[in-house]
Protein backbone atom coordinates (compact mmCIF):
# COMPACT_ATOMS: atom_id res chain seq x y z
CA UNK A 1 0.00 0.00 0.00
CA UNK A 2 1.38 3.45 -0.91
CA UNK A 3 1.37 6.26 1.62
CA UNK A 4 -1.49 7.84 -0.33
CA UNK A 5 -3.52 4.61 0.11
CA UNK A 6 -2.73 4.48 3.80
CA UNK A 7 -3.90 8.06 4.23
CA UNK A 8 -7.14 7.31 2.39
CA UNK A 9 -7.81 4.32 4.64
CA UNK A 10 -7.29 6.44 7.75
CA UNK A 11 -9.62 9.15 6.47
CA UNK A 12 -12.33 6.62 5.61
CA UNK A 13 -12.06 5.01 9.00
CA UNK A 14 -12.37 8.39 10.69
CA UNK A 15 -15.39 9.32 8.59
CA UNK A 16 -17.16 6.05 9.40
CA UNK A 17 -16.56 6.53 13.11
CA UNK A 18 -17.86 10.08 12.94
CA UNK A 19 -21.11 9.00 11.29
CA UNK A 20 -21.94 6.51 14.07
CA UNK A 21 -24.77 7.24 16.56
CA UNK A 22 -23.48 8.52 19.90
CA UNK A 23 -24.57 6.58 22.97
CA UNK A 24 -27.53 8.18 24.73
CA UNK A 25 -26.65 9.61 28.15
CA UNK A 26 -27.78 7.38 31.02
CA UNK A 27 -31.07 8.31 32.62
CA UNK A 28 -30.84 9.81 36.10
CA UNK A 29 -31.60 7.35 38.90
CA UNK A 30 -35.09 7.01 40.28
CA UNK A 31 -35.94 8.93 43.43
CA UNK A 32 -38.72 8.52 45.97
CA UNK A 33 -41.25 11.34 45.61
CA UNK A 34 -43.57 10.09 48.36
CA UNK A 35 -43.91 9.12 51.10
CA UNK A 36 -41.30 11.14 52.93
CA UNK A 37 -38.78 8.53 54.05
CA UNK A 38 -36.15 10.73 55.63
CA UNK A 39 -37.15 8.70 58.67
CA UNK A 40 -38.87 5.29 58.51
CA UNK A 41 -42.64 5.50 58.08
CA UNK A 42 -44.35 3.16 60.54
CA UNK A 43 -47.86 2.49 61.82
CA UNK A 44 -49.33 0.17 64.44
CA UNK A 45 -52.82 -1.28 64.72
CA UNK A 46 -55.16 1.36 66.25
CA UNK A 47 -56.37 0.90 69.83
CA UNK A 48 -59.59 -1.08 69.93
CA UNK A 49 -61.31 1.28 72.35
CA UNK A 50 -60.75 4.44 70.31
CA UNK A 51 -63.82 6.64 69.76
CA UNK A 52 -64.41 9.91 67.91
CA UNK A 53 -64.74 13.08 69.97
CA UNK A 54 -66.31 15.38 67.40
CA UNK A 55 -70.15 15.30 67.65
CA UNK A 56 -70.65 15.06 63.89
CA UNK A 57 -68.20 12.17 63.63
CA UNK A 58 -69.80 10.46 66.63
CA UNK A 59 -73.21 10.63 64.95
CA UNK A 60 -71.98 9.23 61.62
CA UNK A 61 -69.87 6.53 63.28
CA UNK A 62 -72.80 5.36 65.39
CA UNK A 63 -75.11 5.35 62.36
CA UNK A 64 -72.64 3.31 60.32
CA UNK A 65 -72.49 0.62 62.98
CA UNK A 66 -76.23 0.67 63.56
CA UNK A 67 -76.75 0.05 59.85
CA UNK A 68 -74.15 -2.72 59.79
CA UNK A 69 -75.68 -4.46 62.81
CA UNK A 70 -79.10 -4.28 61.16
CA UNK A 71 -77.64 -6.31 58.26
CA UNK A 72 -76.05 -8.86 60.57
CA UNK A 73 -72.52 -7.46 60.11
CA UNK A 74 -69.86 -6.84 62.72
CA UNK A 75 -69.35 -3.21 63.73
CA UNK A 76 -66.26 -1.38 62.54
CA UNK A 77 -63.75 0.19 64.91
CA UNK A 78 -62.90 3.88 64.94
CA UNK A 79 -59.69 4.88 63.13
CA UNK A 80 -58.43 8.31 64.18
CA UNK A 81 -55.45 8.33 61.81
CA UNK A 82 -57.51 7.91 58.66
CA UNK A 83 -60.08 10.37 60.04
CA UNK A 84 -57.35 13.03 60.02
CA UNK A 85 -56.53 12.18 56.41
CA UNK A 86 -60.23 12.51 55.54
CA UNK A 87 -60.44 15.91 57.27
CA UNK A 88 -57.52 17.22 55.22
CA UNK A 89 -59.05 15.83 52.02
CA UNK A 90 -62.36 17.58 52.69
CA UNK A 91 -60.61 20.89 53.48
CA UNK A 92 -58.68 20.68 50.24
CA UNK A 93 -61.79 19.79 48.26
CA UNK A 94 -63.54 22.93 49.40
CA UNK A 95 -60.42 25.04 48.80
CA UNK A 96 -60.16 23.64 45.23
CA UNK A 97 -63.93 23.55 44.66
CA UNK A 98 -63.73 19.90 43.60
CA UNK A 99 -66.07 16.98 44.25
CA UNK A 100 -65.78 13.19 44.16
CA UNK A 101 -62.69 11.19 45.10
CA UNK A 102 -59.83 13.17 43.58
CA UNK A 103 -58.04 16.43 44.22
CA UNK A 104 -56.18 18.29 41.49
CA UNK A 105 -52.94 16.55 42.50
CA UNK A 106 -54.29 13.42 40.76
CA UNK A 107 -53.41 11.07 43.62
CA UNK A 108 -55.95 8.22 43.96
CA UNK A 109 -57.68 7.78 47.34
CA UNK A 110 -55.90 4.57 48.39
CA UNK A 111 -52.54 6.21 47.68
CA UNK A 112 -53.55 9.33 49.59
CA UNK A 113 -54.09 7.32 52.77
CA UNK A 114 -51.11 4.98 52.31
CA UNK A 115 -48.69 7.83 51.53
CA UNK A 116 -49.86 9.44 54.78
CA UNK A 117 -48.81 6.30 56.66
CA UNK A 118 -52.23 4.67 56.98
CA UNK A 119 -51.64 1.13 55.74
CA UNK A 120 -55.13 -0.42 55.83
CA UNK A 121 -56.84 -1.56 52.62
CA UNK A 122 -58.92 1.53 51.79
CA UNK A 123 -62.35 2.22 50.26
CA UNK A 124 -63.86 5.71 50.28
CA UNK A 125 -67.32 7.27 50.27
CA UNK A 126 -67.53 10.98 49.48
CA UNK A 127 -70.42 13.39 50.07
CA UNK A 128 -70.89 16.93 48.72
CA UNK A 129 -73.56 19.46 49.61
CA UNK A 130 -73.69 22.97 48.15
CA UNK A 131 -76.06 25.88 48.65
CA UNK A 132 -76.36 29.18 46.83
CA UNK A 133 -76.78 30.91 50.17
CA UNK A 134 -73.94 32.19 52.28
CA UNK A 135 -74.35 29.24 54.66
CA UNK A 136 -76.51 26.20 55.38
CA UNK A 137 -79.66 26.46 57.46
CA UNK A 138 -79.43 22.77 58.42
CA UNK A 139 -77.10 21.73 61.24
CA UNK A 140 -73.82 20.17 60.08
CA UNK A 141 -74.73 16.88 61.78
CA UNK A 142 -77.94 16.70 59.71
CA UNK A 143 -75.99 17.31 56.50
CA UNK A 144 -73.62 14.47 57.35
CA UNK A 145 -76.36 12.02 58.34
CA UNK A 146 -78.51 12.86 55.31
CA UNK A 147 -75.54 12.19 53.07
CA UNK A 148 -74.99 8.84 54.75
CA UNK A 149 -78.68 7.91 54.49
CA UNK A 150 -78.76 8.70 50.78
CA UNK A 151 -75.76 6.45 50.16
CA UNK A 152 -77.33 3.63 52.17
CA UNK A 153 -80.56 3.96 50.15
CA UNK A 154 -78.83 3.24 46.84
CA UNK A 155 -80.19 0.43 44.67
CA UNK A 156 -78.29 -2.01 42.44
CA UNK A 157 -76.47 -1.69 40.18
CA UNK A 158 -75.65 1.84 41.32
CA UNK A 159 -75.06 0.99 44.96
CA UNK A 160 -71.31 1.28 45.34
CA UNK A 161 -71.50 3.54 48.42
CA UNK A 162 -73.97 1.20 50.13
CA UNK A 163 -71.70 -1.79 49.45
CA UNK A 164 -68.78 0.07 51.00
CA UNK A 165 -70.76 0.83 54.17
CA UNK A 166 -71.91 -2.79 54.41
CA UNK A 167 -68.66 -4.46 53.36
CA UNK A 168 -68.24 -7.57 55.57
CA UNK A 169 -64.45 -7.29 55.25
CA UNK A 170 -64.25 -3.77 56.67
CA UNK A 171 -62.73 -3.58 60.15
CA UNK A 172 -62.27 0.18 60.69
CA UNK A 173 -63.63 3.52 59.59
CA UNK A 174 -62.61 7.13 59.90
CA UNK A 175 -64.90 10.04 59.06
CA UNK A 176 -63.73 13.48 58.01
CA UNK A 177 -65.67 16.58 57.03
CA UNK A 178 -65.43 20.32 56.48
CA UNK A 179 -67.93 23.12 56.00
CA UNK A 180 -67.20 26.64 54.79
CA UNK A 181 -69.93 29.01 53.76
CA UNK A 182 -72.21 27.18 51.34
CA UNK A 183 -69.89 24.19 50.90
CA UNK A 184 -69.95 20.90 52.82
CA UNK A 185 -67.79 17.85 52.23
CA UNK A 186 -67.66 14.53 54.06
CA UNK A 187 -65.50 11.47 53.48
CA UNK A 188 -65.94 8.02 55.00
CA UNK A 189 -62.69 6.06 54.82
CA UNK A 190 -63.37 2.35 55.36
CA UNK A 191 -60.35 0.12 56.00
CA UNK A 192 -59.57 -3.56 56.24
CA UNK A 193 -56.71 -3.96 58.71
CA UNK A 194 -54.95 -7.30 59.09
CA UNK A 195 -51.50 -5.95 60.01
CA UNK A 196 -50.39 -5.40 63.61
CA UNK A 197 -47.70 -3.06 62.35
CA UNK A 198 -45.98 -2.05 59.13
CA UNK A 199 -42.83 -0.05 58.48
CA UNK A 200 -41.40 1.35 55.24
CA UNK A 201 -37.81 2.59 55.12
CA UNK A 202 -35.49 3.39 52.27
CA UNK A 203 -32.39 1.37 51.55
CA UNK A 204 -30.23 4.47 51.10
CA UNK A 205 -30.66 8.19 50.34
CA UNK A 206 -29.41 7.61 46.78
CA UNK A 207 -31.76 4.73 45.99
CA UNK A 208 -35.47 4.27 45.33
CA UNK A 209 -35.32 0.86 46.95
CA UNK A 210 -37.16 0.24 50.21
CA UNK A 211 -37.38 -2.34 52.94
CA UNK A 212 -40.94 -3.10 54.06
CA UNK A 213 -41.34 -5.01 57.30
CA UNK A 214 -44.38 -5.86 59.36
CA UNK A 215 -46.42 -8.45 61.19
CA UNK A 216 -50.02 -9.66 60.82
CA UNK A 217 -52.50 -9.35 63.66
CA UNK A 218 -52.88 -12.31 66.00
CA UNK A 219 -54.58 -15.28 64.35
CA UNK A 220 -53.52 -14.38 60.79
CA UNK A 221 -50.46 -14.87 58.64
CA UNK A 222 -49.18 -13.18 55.51
CA UNK A 223 -49.63 -15.43 52.48
CA UNK A 224 -48.54 -13.26 49.55
CA UNK A 225 -48.06 -9.68 48.39
CA UNK A 226 -49.16 -8.34 45.00
CA UNK A 227 -47.61 -5.36 43.24
CA UNK A 228 -49.51 -3.09 40.89
CA UNK A 229 -48.14 -0.24 38.77
CA UNK A 230 -49.67 2.86 37.27
CA UNK A 231 -48.17 6.05 35.79
CA UNK A 232 -47.08 8.81 38.17
CA UNK A 233 -49.98 11.02 39.30
CA UNK A 234 -50.58 13.86 36.87
CA UNK A 235 -52.13 17.13 37.90
CA UNK A 236 -55.79 17.52 36.99
CA UNK A 237 -57.88 20.54 36.23
CA UNK A 238 -60.66 21.17 38.73
CA UNK A 239 -63.27 19.95 36.25
CA UNK A 240 -61.32 16.79 35.41
CA UNK A 241 -60.85 15.95 39.09
CA UNK A 242 -64.57 16.35 39.75
CA UNK A 243 -65.49 14.10 36.84
CA UNK A 244 -63.62 11.16 38.38
CA UNK A 245 -66.50 9.75 40.37
CA UNK A 246 -65.01 6.28 40.92
CA UNK A 247 -61.64 4.59 41.20
CA UNK A 248 -60.05 1.16 41.36
CA UNK A 249 -56.78 -0.37 42.48
CA UNK A 250 -54.16 -1.06 39.79
CA UNK A 251 -54.09 -4.55 38.29
CA UNK A 252 -51.29 -6.57 39.95
CA UNK A 253 -48.54 -7.74 37.63
CA UNK A 254 -46.08 -9.09 40.19
CA UNK A 255 -46.41 -11.14 43.38
CA UNK A 256 -44.12 -12.09 46.25
CA UNK A 257 -44.37 -15.30 48.28
CA UNK A 258 -42.34 -16.88 51.08
CA UNK A 259 -38.66 -17.53 50.40
CA UNK A 260 -38.17 -21.12 49.26
CA UNK A 261 -41.85 -21.63 48.37
CA UNK A 262 -41.25 -22.05 44.64
CA UNK A 263 -44.15 -24.36 43.83
CA UNK A 264 -46.77 -21.63 44.37
CA UNK A 265 -47.81 -19.19 41.65
CA UNK A 266 -50.21 -16.28 41.97
CA UNK A 267 -52.55 -16.23 38.96
CA UNK A 268 -51.94 -13.34 36.60
CA UNK A 269 -48.72 -12.17 38.24
CA UNK A 270 -45.02 -12.91 37.85
CA UNK A 271 -44.34 -14.69 41.14
CA UNK A 272 -41.05 -14.70 43.07
CA UNK A 273 -40.12 -15.99 46.52
CA UNK A 274 -39.01 -12.76 48.22
CA UNK A 275 -40.80 -12.60 51.58
CA UNK A 276 -38.47 -13.37 54.48
CA UNK A 277 -40.27 -14.56 57.61
CA UNK A 278 -39.32 -14.64 61.27
CA UNK A 279 -40.59 -17.27 63.71
CA UNK A 280 -43.23 -14.90 65.11
CA UNK A 281 -44.85 -14.34 61.64
CA UNK A 282 -43.05 -11.01 61.21
CA UNK A 283 -41.88 -10.46 57.62
CA UNK A 284 -39.52 -8.38 55.52
CA UNK A 285 -39.54 -7.53 51.82
CA UNK A 286 -36.95 -5.64 49.80
CA UNK A 287 -38.47 -3.82 46.84
CA UNK A 288 -36.78 -1.69 44.17
CA UNK A 289 -39.12 -0.03 41.61
CA UNK A 290 -37.87 -0.45 38.06
CA UNK A 291 -39.52 2.58 36.44
CA UNK A 292 -41.26 5.84 37.36
CA UNK A 293 -44.80 5.49 38.63
CA UNK A 294 -47.07 4.73 41.52
CA UNK A 295 -46.39 1.27 42.95
CA UNK A 296 -49.07 -0.30 45.17
CA UNK A 297 -48.24 -3.34 47.29
CA UNK A 298 -51.25 -5.21 48.66
CA UNK A 299 -50.75 -7.59 51.60
CA UNK A 300 -52.92 -10.70 51.46
CA UNK A 301 -53.35 -12.54 54.74
CA UNK A 302 -55.29 -15.60 55.85
CA UNK A 303 -56.37 -17.21 59.12
CA UNK A 304 -53.73 -19.52 60.56
CA UNK A 305 -55.69 -22.70 59.99
CA UNK A 306 -57.58 -21.77 56.84
CA UNK A 307 -56.74 -21.11 53.20
CA UNK A 308 -58.90 -18.07 52.52
CA UNK A 309 -56.53 -15.20 51.70
CA UNK A 310 -57.93 -11.70 51.62
CA UNK A 311 -56.41 -8.24 51.22
CA UNK A 312 -55.69 -6.62 54.56
CA UNK A 313 -53.15 -3.86 54.04
CA UNK A 314 -51.32 -1.73 51.46
CA UNK A 315 -48.18 0.30 51.04
CA UNK A 316 -47.68 2.79 48.19
CA UNK A 317 -44.48 4.17 46.73
CA UNK A 318 -44.32 7.06 44.25
CA UNK A 319 -41.02 7.18 42.37
CA UNK A 320 -39.84 9.39 39.53
CA UNK A 321 -36.69 10.83 38.02
CA UNK A 322 -35.23 14.12 39.29
CA UNK A 323 -36.85 17.12 37.65
CA UNK A 324 -39.90 15.23 36.41
CA UNK A 325 -42.97 17.45 36.68
CA UNK A 326 -46.39 15.91 35.94
CA UNK A 327 -48.35 18.01 33.46
CA UNK A 328 -51.92 19.10 34.04
CA UNK A 329 -54.43 16.80 32.36
CA UNK A 330 -58.10 16.96 31.56
CA UNK A 331 -60.25 19.47 29.74
CA UNK A 332 -60.06 23.05 31.05
XYZ file of C-alpha atoms in Angstrom:
332
model
C 0.000 0.000 0.000
C 1.382 3.453 -0.914
C 1.368 6.255 1.621
C -1.487 7.844 -0.335
C -3.515 4.610 0.109
C -2.727 4.477 3.797
C -3.897 8.062 4.231
C -7.142 7.308 2.387
C -7.805 4.322 4.644
C -7.294 6.438 7.750
C -9.622 9.147 6.473
C -12.329 6.619 5.610
C -12.058 5.007 9.005
C -12.369 8.392 10.689
C -15.391 9.318 8.590
C -17.161 6.054 9.402
C -16.555 6.531 13.107
C -17.860 10.080 12.938
C -21.114 9.004 11.293
C -21.944 6.506 14.069
C -24.770 7.245 16.560
C -23.483 8.515 19.897
C -24.565 6.577 22.965
C -27.526 8.179 24.734
C -26.646 9.605 28.147
C -27.784 7.377 31.017
C -31.071 8.306 32.617
C -30.837 9.805 36.102
C -31.597 7.348 38.897
C -35.086 7.011 40.277
C -35.942 8.930 43.427
C -38.721 8.523 45.975
C -41.254 11.341 45.614
C -43.567 10.087 48.362
C -43.914 9.118 51.104
C -41.295 11.138 52.933
C -38.784 8.525 54.050
C -36.152 10.734 55.634
C -37.153 8.703 58.670
C -38.870 5.292 58.513
C -42.643 5.499 58.079
C -44.352 3.164 60.544
C -47.856 2.491 61.819
C -49.327 0.172 64.440
C -52.821 -1.277 64.724
C -55.156 1.356 66.246
C -56.373 0.905 69.829
C -59.591 -1.084 69.930
C -61.310 1.278 72.353
C -60.753 4.442 70.310
C -63.817 6.643 69.764
C -64.414 9.909 67.909
C -64.742 13.083 69.967
C -66.308 15.385 67.397
C -70.153 15.305 67.654
C -70.648 15.064 63.889
C -68.195 12.168 63.630
C -69.802 10.464 66.629
C -73.212 10.628 64.952
C -71.981 9.235 61.621
C -69.874 6.526 63.285
C -72.804 5.360 65.386
C -75.114 5.351 62.358
C -72.643 3.308 60.315
C -72.487 0.624 62.983
C -76.226 0.674 63.562
C -76.752 0.047 59.848
C -74.151 -2.721 59.789
C -75.675 -4.457 62.806
C -79.105 -4.280 61.158
C -77.641 -6.307 58.264
C -76.047 -8.861 60.574
C -72.524 -7.465 60.110
C -69.865 -6.840 62.717
C -69.350 -3.210 63.734
C -66.263 -1.376 62.543
C -63.749 0.189 64.914
C -62.896 3.878 64.936
C -59.689 4.884 63.132
C -58.431 8.307 64.180
C -55.449 8.331 61.814
C -57.514 7.906 58.662
C -60.080 10.373 60.043
C -57.354 13.031 60.020
C -56.530 12.180 56.408
C -60.230 12.507 55.545
C -60.440 15.905 57.273
C -57.523 17.215 55.216
C -59.052 15.825 52.022
C -62.363 17.584 52.688
C -60.614 20.889 53.484
C -58.678 20.681 50.237
C -61.787 19.786 48.256
C -63.540 22.929 49.397
C -60.424 25.035 48.796
C -60.156 23.642 45.233
C -63.933 23.549 44.657
C -63.729 19.896 43.596
C -66.070 16.981 44.253
C -65.783 13.188 44.163
C -62.691 11.188 45.100
C -59.827 13.169 43.582
C -58.037 16.429 44.217
C -56.181 18.291 41.490
C -52.941 16.546 42.504
C -54.293 13.420 40.758
C -53.407 11.068 43.624
C -55.952 8.215 43.957
C -57.678 7.780 47.341
C -55.898 4.569 48.393
C -52.538 6.209 47.679
C -53.550 9.330 49.590
C -54.090 7.319 52.766
C -51.112 4.984 52.313
C -48.690 7.830 51.529
C -49.857 9.443 54.784
C -48.808 6.303 56.656
C -52.232 4.666 56.983
C -51.644 1.129 55.744
C -55.131 -0.416 55.830
C -56.844 -1.560 52.618
C -58.921 1.528 51.793
C -62.346 2.220 50.263
C -63.861 5.712 50.279
C -67.320 7.270 50.269
C -67.527 10.978 49.477
C -70.419 13.390 50.068
C -70.888 16.935 48.723
C -73.559 19.458 49.615
C -73.689 22.967 48.153
C -76.059 25.877 48.654
C -76.364 29.175 46.831
C -76.781 30.906 50.175
C -73.940 32.193 52.279
C -74.349 29.243 54.663
C -76.508 26.199 55.378
C -79.662 26.462 57.464
C -79.435 22.772 58.423
C -77.103 21.728 61.236
C -73.824 20.167 60.081
C -74.735 16.880 61.780
C -77.936 16.700 59.715
C -75.990 17.310 56.495
C -73.621 14.474 57.350
C -76.362 12.016 58.342
C -78.512 12.861 55.313
C -75.538 12.189 53.065
C -74.990 8.841 54.746
C -78.675 7.914 54.492
C -78.764 8.700 50.776
C -75.762 6.453 50.156
C -77.328 3.630 52.169
C -80.559 3.957 50.153
C -78.830 3.243 46.839
C -80.186 0.431 44.670
C -78.291 -2.014 42.444
C -76.472 -1.686 40.178
C -75.655 1.844 41.315
C -75.061 0.988 44.956
C -71.306 1.278 45.344
C -71.500 3.538 48.419
C -73.973 1.202 50.132
C -71.700 -1.788 49.447
C -68.778 0.067 51.002
C -70.755 0.830 54.165
C -71.906 -2.795 54.406
C -68.665 -4.464 53.364
C -68.236 -7.567 55.575
C -64.446 -7.291 55.250
C -64.251 -3.766 56.674
C -62.726 -3.577 60.146
C -62.271 0.183 60.695
C -63.632 3.522 59.585
C -62.608 7.134 59.903
C -64.903 10.044 59.061
C -63.732 13.478 58.005
C -65.670 16.584 57.035
C -65.433 20.316 56.485
C -67.933 23.120 55.998
C -67.200 26.637 54.786
C -69.934 29.015 53.762
C -72.205 27.177 51.344
C -69.885 24.195 50.897
C -69.951 20.897 52.824
C -67.790 17.851 52.231
C -67.663 14.529 54.062
C -65.498 11.466 53.476
C -65.943 8.023 54.998
C -62.687 6.062 54.820
C -63.367 2.347 55.361
C -60.351 0.120 55.999
C -59.572 -3.562 56.238
C -56.707 -3.957 58.712
C -54.954 -7.296 59.086
C -51.499 -5.949 60.012
C -50.394 -5.398 63.606
C -47.696 -3.061 62.349
C -45.977 -2.054 59.134
C -42.829 -0.051 58.477
C -41.398 1.353 55.239
C -37.807 2.585 55.123
C -35.495 3.388 52.268
C -32.388 1.369 51.545
C -30.227 4.470 51.096
C -30.660 8.189 50.342
C -29.411 7.606 46.778
C -31.756 4.727 45.993
C -35.469 4.272 45.327
C -35.321 0.856 46.953
C -37.164 0.241 50.211
C -37.376 -2.345 52.945
C -40.941 -3.104 54.060
C -41.339 -5.006 57.300
C -44.378 -5.860 59.363
C -46.417 -8.448 61.187
C -50.022 -9.661 60.816
C -52.499 -9.352 63.660
C -52.885 -12.308 65.995
C -54.581 -15.275 64.350
C -53.524 -14.378 60.794
C -50.463 -14.870 58.638
C -49.177 -13.179 55.511
C -49.634 -15.435 52.478
C -48.536 -13.265 49.553
C -48.061 -9.676 48.390
C -49.159 -8.341 45.002
C -47.608 -5.358 43.243
C -49.514 -3.088 40.887
C -48.136 -0.245 38.771
C -49.669 2.861 37.274
C -48.170 6.048 35.789
C -47.083 8.813 38.168
C -49.982 11.016 39.304
C -50.576 13.861 36.874
C -52.127 17.129 37.902
C -55.790 17.523 36.989
C -57.880 20.540 36.233
C -60.658 21.169 38.726
C -63.273 19.948 36.249
C -61.318 16.794 35.409
C -60.851 15.953 39.086
C -64.573 16.353 39.754
C -65.487 14.099 36.839
C -63.619 11.161 38.384
C -66.496 9.746 40.374
C -65.010 6.277 40.920
C -61.635 4.591 41.199
C -60.054 1.160 41.358
C -56.780 -0.367 42.483
C -54.160 -1.059 39.790
C -54.089 -4.555 38.294
C -51.291 -6.568 39.947
C -48.540 -7.741 37.631
C -46.078 -9.091 40.189
C -46.407 -11.145 43.378
C -44.122 -12.092 46.247
C -44.369 -15.296 48.281
C -42.336 -16.878 51.075
C -38.657 -17.527 50.403
C -38.170 -21.118 49.261
C -41.852 -21.628 48.371
C -41.252 -22.045 44.644
C -44.145 -24.361 43.835
C -46.768 -21.628 44.369
C -47.812 -19.188 41.646
C -50.215 -16.279 41.973
C -52.547 -16.232 38.962
C -51.936 -13.338 36.595
C -48.717 -12.174 38.241
C -45.024 -12.914 37.847
C -44.344 -14.688 41.139
C -41.052 -14.701 43.070
C -40.124 -15.990 46.522
C -39.007 -12.756 48.219
C -40.795 -12.597 51.579
C -38.470 -13.372 54.477
C -40.270 -14.558 57.615
C -39.323 -14.639 61.271
C -40.591 -17.272 63.708
C -43.229 -14.895 65.108
C -44.846 -14.342 61.644
C -43.045 -11.010 61.207
C -41.879 -10.464 57.623
C -39.521 -8.381 55.521
C -39.539 -7.528 51.817
C -36.945 -5.639 49.801
C -38.466 -3.819 46.844
C -36.783 -1.689 44.169
C -39.119 -0.031 41.610
C -37.871 -0.453 38.063
C -39.518 2.583 36.443
C -41.255 5.836 37.362
C -44.802 5.494 38.628
C -47.072 4.731 41.518
C -46.393 1.274 42.954
C -49.070 -0.303 45.168
C -48.243 -3.335 47.286
C -51.250 -5.208 48.662
C -50.748 -7.585 51.604
C -52.924 -10.704 51.458
C -53.351 -12.544 54.742
C -55.286 -15.603 55.846
C -56.370 -17.209 59.122
C -53.728 -19.517 60.557
C -55.688 -22.702 59.993
C -57.577 -21.771 56.839
C -56.738 -21.113 53.201
C -58.896 -18.074 52.522
C -56.527 -15.200 51.700
C -57.926 -11.695 51.619
C -56.408 -8.238 51.219
C -55.688 -6.622 54.562
C -53.150 -3.856 54.042
C -51.321 -1.733 51.461
C -48.183 0.303 51.035
C -47.680 2.786 48.190
C -44.475 4.167 46.733
C -44.320 7.057 44.253
C -41.021 7.181 42.372
C -39.839 9.389 39.534
C -36.692 10.829 38.024
C -35.227 14.124 39.291
C -36.849 17.120 37.653
C -39.900 15.232 36.414
C -42.970 17.452 36.681
C -46.390 15.907 35.942
C -48.349 18.009 33.457
C -51.922 19.097 34.036
C -54.426 16.804 32.356
C -58.103 16.956 31.556
C -60.254 19.471 29.744
C -60.060 23.052 31.046
